[in-house]
PDB file of C-alpha atoms in Angstrom:
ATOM      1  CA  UNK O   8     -35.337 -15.296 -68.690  1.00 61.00           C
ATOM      2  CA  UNK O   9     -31.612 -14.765 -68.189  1.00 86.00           C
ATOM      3  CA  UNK O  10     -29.712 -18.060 -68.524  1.00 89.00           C
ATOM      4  CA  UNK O  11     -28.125 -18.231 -64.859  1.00 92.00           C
ATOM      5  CA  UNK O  12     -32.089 -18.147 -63.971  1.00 92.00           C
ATOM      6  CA  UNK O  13     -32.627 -20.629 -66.504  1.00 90.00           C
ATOM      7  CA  UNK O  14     -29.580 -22.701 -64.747  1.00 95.00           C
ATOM      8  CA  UNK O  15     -30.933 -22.578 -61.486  1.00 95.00           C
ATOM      9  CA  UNK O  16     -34.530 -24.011 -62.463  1.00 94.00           C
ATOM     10  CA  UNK O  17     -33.375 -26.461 -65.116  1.00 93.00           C
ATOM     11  CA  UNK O  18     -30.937 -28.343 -62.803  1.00 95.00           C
ATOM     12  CA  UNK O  19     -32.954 -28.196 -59.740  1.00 97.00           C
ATOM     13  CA  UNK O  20     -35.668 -29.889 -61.842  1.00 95.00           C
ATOM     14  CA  UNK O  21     -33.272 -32.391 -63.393  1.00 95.00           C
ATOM     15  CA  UNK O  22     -31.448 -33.629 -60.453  1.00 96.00           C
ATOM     16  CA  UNK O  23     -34.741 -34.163 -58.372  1.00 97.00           C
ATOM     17  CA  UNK O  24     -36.036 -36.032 -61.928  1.00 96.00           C
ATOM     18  CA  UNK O  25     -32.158 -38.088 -61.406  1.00 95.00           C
ATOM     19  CA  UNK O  26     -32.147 -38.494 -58.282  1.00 96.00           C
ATOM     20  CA  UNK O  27     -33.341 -42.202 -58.032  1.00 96.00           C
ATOM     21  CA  UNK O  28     -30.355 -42.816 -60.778  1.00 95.00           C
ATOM     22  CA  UNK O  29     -27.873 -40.913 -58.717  1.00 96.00           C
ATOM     23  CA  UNK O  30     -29.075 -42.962 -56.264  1.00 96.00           C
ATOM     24  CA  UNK O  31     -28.547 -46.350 -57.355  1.00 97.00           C
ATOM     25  CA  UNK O  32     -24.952 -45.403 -59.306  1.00 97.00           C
ATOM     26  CA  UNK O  33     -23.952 -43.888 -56.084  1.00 97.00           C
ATOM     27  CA  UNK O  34     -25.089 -47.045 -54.299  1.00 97.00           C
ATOM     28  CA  UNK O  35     -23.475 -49.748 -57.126  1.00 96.00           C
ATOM     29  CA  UNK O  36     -20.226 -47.410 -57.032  1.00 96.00           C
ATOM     30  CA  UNK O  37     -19.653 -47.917 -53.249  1.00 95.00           C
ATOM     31  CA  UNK O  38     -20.159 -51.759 -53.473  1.00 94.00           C
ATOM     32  CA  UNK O  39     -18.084 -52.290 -56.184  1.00 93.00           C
ATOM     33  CA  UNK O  40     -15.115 -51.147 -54.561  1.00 90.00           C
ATOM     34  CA  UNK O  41     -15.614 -49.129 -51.525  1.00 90.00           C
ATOM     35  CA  UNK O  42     -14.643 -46.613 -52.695  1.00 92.00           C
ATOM     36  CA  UNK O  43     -15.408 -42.280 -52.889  1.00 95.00           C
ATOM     37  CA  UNK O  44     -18.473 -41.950 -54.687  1.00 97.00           C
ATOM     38  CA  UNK O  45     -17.431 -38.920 -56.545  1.00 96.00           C
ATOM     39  CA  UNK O  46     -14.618 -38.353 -58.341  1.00 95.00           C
ATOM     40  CA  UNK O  47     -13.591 -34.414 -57.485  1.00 95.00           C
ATOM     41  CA  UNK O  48     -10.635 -32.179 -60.243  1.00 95.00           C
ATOM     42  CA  UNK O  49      -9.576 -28.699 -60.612  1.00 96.00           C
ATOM     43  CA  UNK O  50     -10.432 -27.449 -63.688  1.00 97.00           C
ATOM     44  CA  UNK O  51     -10.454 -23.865 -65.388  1.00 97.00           C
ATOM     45  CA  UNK O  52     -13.867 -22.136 -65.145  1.00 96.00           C
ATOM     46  CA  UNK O  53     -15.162 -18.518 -66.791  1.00 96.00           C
ATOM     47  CA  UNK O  54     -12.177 -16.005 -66.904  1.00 95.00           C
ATOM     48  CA  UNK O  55      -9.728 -19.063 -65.763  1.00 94.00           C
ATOM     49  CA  UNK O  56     -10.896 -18.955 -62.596  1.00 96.00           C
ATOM     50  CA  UNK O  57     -10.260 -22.651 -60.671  1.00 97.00           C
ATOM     51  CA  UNK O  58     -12.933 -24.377 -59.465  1.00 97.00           C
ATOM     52  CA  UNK O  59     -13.521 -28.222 -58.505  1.00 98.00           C
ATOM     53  CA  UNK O  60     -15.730 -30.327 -60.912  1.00 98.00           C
ATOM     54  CA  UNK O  61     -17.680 -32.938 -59.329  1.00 98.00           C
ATOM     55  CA  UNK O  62     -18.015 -36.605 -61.414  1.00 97.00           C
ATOM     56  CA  UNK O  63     -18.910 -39.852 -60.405  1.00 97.00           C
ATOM     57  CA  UNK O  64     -16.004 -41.799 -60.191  1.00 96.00           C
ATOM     58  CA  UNK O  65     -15.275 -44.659 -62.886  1.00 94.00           C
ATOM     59  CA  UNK O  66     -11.651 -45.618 -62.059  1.00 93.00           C
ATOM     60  CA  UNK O  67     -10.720 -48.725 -59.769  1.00 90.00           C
ATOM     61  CA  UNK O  68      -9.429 -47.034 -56.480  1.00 83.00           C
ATOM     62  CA  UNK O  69      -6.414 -49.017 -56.348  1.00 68.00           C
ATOM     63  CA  UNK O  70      -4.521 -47.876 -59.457  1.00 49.00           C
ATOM     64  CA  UNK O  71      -5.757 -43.921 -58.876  1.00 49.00           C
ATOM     65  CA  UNK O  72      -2.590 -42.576 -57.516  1.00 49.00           C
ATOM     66  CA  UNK O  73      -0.754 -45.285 -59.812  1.00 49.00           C
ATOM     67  CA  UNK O  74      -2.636 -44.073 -63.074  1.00 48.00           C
ATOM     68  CA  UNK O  75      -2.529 -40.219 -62.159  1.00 52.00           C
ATOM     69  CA  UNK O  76      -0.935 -38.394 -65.325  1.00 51.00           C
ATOM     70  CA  UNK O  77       2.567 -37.772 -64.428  1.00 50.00           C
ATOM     71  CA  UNK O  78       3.452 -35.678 -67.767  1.00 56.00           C
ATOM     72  CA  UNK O  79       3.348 -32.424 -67.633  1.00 71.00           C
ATOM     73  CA  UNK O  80       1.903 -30.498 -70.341  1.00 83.00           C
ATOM     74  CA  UNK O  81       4.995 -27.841 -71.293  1.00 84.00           C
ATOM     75  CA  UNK O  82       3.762 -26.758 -74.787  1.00 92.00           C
ATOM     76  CA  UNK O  83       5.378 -23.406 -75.244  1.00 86.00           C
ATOM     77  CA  UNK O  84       3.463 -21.544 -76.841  1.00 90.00           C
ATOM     78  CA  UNK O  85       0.168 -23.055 -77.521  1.00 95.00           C
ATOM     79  CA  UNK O  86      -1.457 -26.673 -77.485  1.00 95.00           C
ATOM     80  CA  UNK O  87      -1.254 -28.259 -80.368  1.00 94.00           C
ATOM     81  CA  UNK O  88      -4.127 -28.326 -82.928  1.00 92.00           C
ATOM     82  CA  UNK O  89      -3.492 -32.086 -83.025  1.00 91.00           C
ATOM     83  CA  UNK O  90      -3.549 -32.790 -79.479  1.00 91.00           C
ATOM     84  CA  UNK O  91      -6.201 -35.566 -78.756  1.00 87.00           C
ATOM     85  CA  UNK O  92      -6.868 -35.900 -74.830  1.00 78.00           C
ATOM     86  CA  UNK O  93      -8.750 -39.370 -74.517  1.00 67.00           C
ATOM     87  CA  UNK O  94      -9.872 -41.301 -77.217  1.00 50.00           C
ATOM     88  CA  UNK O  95     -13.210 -44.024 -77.731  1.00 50.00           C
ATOM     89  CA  UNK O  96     -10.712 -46.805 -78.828  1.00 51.00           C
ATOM     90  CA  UNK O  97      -9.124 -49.023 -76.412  1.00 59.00           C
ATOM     91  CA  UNK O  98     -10.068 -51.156 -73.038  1.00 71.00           C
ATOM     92  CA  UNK O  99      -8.876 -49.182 -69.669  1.00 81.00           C
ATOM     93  CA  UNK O 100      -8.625 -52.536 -67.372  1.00 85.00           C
ATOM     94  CA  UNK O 101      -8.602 -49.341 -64.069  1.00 88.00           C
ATOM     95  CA  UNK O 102     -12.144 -48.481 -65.569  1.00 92.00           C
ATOM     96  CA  UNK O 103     -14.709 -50.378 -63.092  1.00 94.00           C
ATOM     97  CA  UNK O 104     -17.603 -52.138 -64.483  1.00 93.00           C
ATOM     98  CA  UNK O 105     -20.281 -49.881 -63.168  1.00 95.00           C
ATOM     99  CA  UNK O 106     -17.661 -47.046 -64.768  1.00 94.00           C
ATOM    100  CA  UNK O 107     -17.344 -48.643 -68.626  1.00 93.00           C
ATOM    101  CA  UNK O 108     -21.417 -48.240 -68.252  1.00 93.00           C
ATOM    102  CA  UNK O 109     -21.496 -44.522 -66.860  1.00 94.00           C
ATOM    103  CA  UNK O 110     -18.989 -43.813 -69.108  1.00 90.00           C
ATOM    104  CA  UNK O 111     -20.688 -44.639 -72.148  1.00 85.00           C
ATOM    105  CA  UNK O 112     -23.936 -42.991 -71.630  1.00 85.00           C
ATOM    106  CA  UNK O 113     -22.315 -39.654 -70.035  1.00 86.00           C
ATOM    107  CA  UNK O 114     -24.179 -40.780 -66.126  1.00 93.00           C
ATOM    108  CA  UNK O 115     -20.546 -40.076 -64.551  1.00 95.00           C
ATOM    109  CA  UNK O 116     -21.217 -36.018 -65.751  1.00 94.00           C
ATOM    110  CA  UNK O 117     -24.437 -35.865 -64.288  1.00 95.00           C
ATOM    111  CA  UNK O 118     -23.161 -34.759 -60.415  1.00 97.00           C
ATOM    112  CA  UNK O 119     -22.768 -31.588 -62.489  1.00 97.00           C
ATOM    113  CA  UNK O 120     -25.923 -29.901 -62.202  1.00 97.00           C
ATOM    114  CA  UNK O 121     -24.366 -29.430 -58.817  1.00 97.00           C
ATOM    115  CA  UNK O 122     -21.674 -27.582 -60.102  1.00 98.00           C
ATOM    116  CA  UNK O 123     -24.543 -25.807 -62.038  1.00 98.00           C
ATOM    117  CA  UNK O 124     -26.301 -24.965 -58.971  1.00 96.00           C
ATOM    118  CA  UNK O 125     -23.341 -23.536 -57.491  1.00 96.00           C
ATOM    119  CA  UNK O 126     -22.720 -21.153 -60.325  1.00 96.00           C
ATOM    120  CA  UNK O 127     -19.515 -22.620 -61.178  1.00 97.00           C
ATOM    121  CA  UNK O 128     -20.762 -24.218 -64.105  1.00 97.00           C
ATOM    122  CA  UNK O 129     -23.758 -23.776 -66.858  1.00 97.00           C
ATOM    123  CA  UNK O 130     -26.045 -26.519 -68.805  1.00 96.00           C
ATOM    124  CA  UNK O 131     -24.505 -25.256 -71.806  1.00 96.00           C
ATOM    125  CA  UNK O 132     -21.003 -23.856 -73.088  1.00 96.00           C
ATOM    126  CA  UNK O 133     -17.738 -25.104 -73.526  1.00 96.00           C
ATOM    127  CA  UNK O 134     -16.795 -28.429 -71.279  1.00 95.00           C
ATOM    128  CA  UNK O 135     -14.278 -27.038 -68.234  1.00 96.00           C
ATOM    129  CA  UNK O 136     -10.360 -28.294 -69.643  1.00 95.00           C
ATOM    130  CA  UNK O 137      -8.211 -28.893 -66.662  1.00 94.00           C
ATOM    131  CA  UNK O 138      -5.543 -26.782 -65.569  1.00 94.00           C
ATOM    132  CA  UNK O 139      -2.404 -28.136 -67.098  1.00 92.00           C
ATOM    133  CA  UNK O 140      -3.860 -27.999 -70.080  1.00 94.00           C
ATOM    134  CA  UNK O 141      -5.321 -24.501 -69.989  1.00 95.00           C
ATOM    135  CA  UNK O 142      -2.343 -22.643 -68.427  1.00 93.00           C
ATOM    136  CA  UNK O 143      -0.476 -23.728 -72.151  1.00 95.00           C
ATOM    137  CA  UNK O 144      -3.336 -21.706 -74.160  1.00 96.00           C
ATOM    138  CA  UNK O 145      -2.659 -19.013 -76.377  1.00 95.00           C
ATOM    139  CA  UNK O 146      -4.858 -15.898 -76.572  1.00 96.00           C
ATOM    140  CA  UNK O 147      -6.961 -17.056 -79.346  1.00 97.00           C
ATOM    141  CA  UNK O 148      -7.536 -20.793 -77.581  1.00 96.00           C
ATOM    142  CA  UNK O 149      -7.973 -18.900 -74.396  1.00 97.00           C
ATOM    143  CA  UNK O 150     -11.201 -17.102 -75.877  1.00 97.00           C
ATOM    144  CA  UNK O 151     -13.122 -20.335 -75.102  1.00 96.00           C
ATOM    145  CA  UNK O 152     -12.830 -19.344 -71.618  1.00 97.00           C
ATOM    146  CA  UNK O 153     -14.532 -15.853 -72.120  1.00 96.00           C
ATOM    147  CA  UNK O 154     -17.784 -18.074 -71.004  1.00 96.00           C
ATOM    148  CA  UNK O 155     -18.957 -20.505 -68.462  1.00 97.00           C
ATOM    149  CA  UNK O 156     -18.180 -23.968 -68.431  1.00 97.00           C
ATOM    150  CA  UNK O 157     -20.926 -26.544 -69.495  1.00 97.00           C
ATOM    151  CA  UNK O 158     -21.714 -29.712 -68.826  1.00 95.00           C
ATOM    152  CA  UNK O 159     -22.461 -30.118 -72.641  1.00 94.00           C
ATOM    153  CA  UNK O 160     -21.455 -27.749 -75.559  1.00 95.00           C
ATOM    154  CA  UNK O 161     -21.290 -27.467 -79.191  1.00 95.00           C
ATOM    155  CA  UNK O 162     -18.204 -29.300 -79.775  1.00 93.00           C
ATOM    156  CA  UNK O 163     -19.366 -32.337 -77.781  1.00 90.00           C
ATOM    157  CA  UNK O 164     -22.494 -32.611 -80.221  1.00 91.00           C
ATOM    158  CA  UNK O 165     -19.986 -32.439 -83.015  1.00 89.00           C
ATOM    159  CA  UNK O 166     -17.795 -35.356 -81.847  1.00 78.00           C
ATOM    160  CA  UNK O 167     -17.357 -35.362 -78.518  1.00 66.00           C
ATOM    161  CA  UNK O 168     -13.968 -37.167 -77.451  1.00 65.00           C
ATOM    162  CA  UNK O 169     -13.510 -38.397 -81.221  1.00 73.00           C
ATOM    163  CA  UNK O 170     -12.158 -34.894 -82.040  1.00 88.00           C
ATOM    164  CA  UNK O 171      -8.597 -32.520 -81.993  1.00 92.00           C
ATOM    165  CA  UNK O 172      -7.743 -30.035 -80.024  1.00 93.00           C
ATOM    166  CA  UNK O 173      -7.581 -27.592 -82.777  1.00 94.00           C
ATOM    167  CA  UNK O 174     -11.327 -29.093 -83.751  1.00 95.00           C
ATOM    168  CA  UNK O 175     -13.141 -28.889 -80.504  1.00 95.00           C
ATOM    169  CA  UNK O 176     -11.189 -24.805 -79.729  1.00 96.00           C
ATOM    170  CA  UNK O 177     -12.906 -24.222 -83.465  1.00 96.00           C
ATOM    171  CA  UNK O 178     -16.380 -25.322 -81.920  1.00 96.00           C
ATOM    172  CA  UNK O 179     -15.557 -23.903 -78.674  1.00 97.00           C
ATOM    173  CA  UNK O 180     -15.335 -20.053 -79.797  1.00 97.00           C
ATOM    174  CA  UNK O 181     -18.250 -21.004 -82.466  1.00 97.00           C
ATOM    175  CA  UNK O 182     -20.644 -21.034 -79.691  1.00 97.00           C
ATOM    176  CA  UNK O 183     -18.588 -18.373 -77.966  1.00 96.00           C
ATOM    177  CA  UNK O 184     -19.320 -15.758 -80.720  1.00 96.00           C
ATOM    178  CA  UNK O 185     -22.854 -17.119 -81.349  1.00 95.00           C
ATOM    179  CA  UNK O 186     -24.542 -18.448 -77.941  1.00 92.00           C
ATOM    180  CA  UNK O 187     -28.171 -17.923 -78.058  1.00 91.00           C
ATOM    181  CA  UNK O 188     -31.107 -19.585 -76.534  1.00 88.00           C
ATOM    182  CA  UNK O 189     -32.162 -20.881 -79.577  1.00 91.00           C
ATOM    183  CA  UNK O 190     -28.380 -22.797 -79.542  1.00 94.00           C
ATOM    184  CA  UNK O 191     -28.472 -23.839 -76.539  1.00 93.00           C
ATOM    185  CA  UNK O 192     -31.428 -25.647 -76.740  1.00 91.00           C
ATOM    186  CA  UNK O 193     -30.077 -27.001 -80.194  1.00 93.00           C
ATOM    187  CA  UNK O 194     -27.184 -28.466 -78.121  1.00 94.00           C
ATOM    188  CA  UNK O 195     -29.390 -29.514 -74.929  1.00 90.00           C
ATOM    189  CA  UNK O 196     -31.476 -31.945 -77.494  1.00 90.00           C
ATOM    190  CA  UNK O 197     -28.721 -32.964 -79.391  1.00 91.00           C
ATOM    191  CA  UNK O 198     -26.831 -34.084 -76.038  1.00 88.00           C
ATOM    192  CA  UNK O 199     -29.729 -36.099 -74.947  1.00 84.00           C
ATOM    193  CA  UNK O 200     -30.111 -37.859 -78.283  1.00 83.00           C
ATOM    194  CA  UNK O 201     -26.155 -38.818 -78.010  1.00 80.00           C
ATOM    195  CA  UNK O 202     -26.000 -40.023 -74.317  1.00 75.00           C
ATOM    196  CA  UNK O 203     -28.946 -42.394 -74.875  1.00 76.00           C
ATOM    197  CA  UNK O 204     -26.920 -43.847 -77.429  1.00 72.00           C
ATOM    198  CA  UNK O 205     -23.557 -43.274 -76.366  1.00 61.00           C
ATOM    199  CA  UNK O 206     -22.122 -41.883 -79.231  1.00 61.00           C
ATOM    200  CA  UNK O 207     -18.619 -40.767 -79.533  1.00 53.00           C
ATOM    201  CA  UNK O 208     -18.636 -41.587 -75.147  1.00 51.00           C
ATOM    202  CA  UNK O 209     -15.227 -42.078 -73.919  1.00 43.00           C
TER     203      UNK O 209
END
């Protein structure tokens, strides 16, 4: 069974299994503060081609054009091996409530098997950067996007947000050079174990 096959069945399958969860985050997300539902960005997909990935949103609706990043990645020549993104630490006061809770145990990712569905994404491979970030790559970070996107991969499994740049392009072009079916289920299980703890969740 090819994996876009695999794809296809698996995600259908899961989001009907979800769909009473997507249901009820949906329906505490829109209470809370009125709000959009789901949270849509551009980020870089197989071959750096664009393509919108869908999340549910976590962030108060108020402060989202306040809190958008207004610095401007301009690395020139590559992003730094020490670059962390987000980190576990902290309190985000434009997190909602129902967001700190999909945000630990990874339900904000799961309007991805959508993405899935529509082939812009797979189960498995390495999480989609967004563009600012991705347009500063070098060639060898830029081998990471030789594969789909997934909504889980091997460096998530190995750390998750908790980890560099440098780290998580390491892991990254790991699975690149070694993706199996046999790994991919390795990193399927694994993912499951961590989101019903929340380990390493942002």
């Amino acid at each position: 069974m090819s994996k876009r096959i695999f794809d296809i069945i698996a995600s259908s399958f899961i989001l009907i299994l979800i769909s009473p969860i997507l249901g009820y985050v949906a329906l505490r997300i829109k209470l809370e503060d009125n709000g959009p539902v789901i949270f849509k960005q551009k980020r870089a997909g197989l071959n750096d081609r664009p393509f919108l990935i869908y999340k549910f949103r976590s962030m108060k609706v108020i402060n989202r054009q306040k809190d958008k990043q207004e610095n401007l990645y301009n690395w020139p020549d590559r992003v730094p091996d020490d670059f962390v993104f987000k980190t576990t630490t902290g309190f985000n006061p434009n997190v909602t409530k129902i967001g700190r809770f999909i945000r630990k145990y990874s339900i904000d990712e799961l309007p991805q098997f959508i993405n899935v569905l529509k082939g812009e994404m797979s189960i498995v491979g390495p999480r989609p950067e967004i563009i600012e970030i991705s347009s500063c790559y070098d060639d060898y970070q830029a081998q990471r996007l030789f594969v789909k996107p997934g909504i889980t991969g091997w460096a998530q499994v190995n750390g998750r947000s908790e980890i560099s740049h440098g780290e998580k392009i390491a892991y990254d072009l790991y699975y690149v050079k070694h993706q199996s079916l046999v790994l991919d289920f390795k990193i399927f299980f694994k993912t499951v174990y961590q989101a019903i703890f929340g380990k390493g969740a942002i």
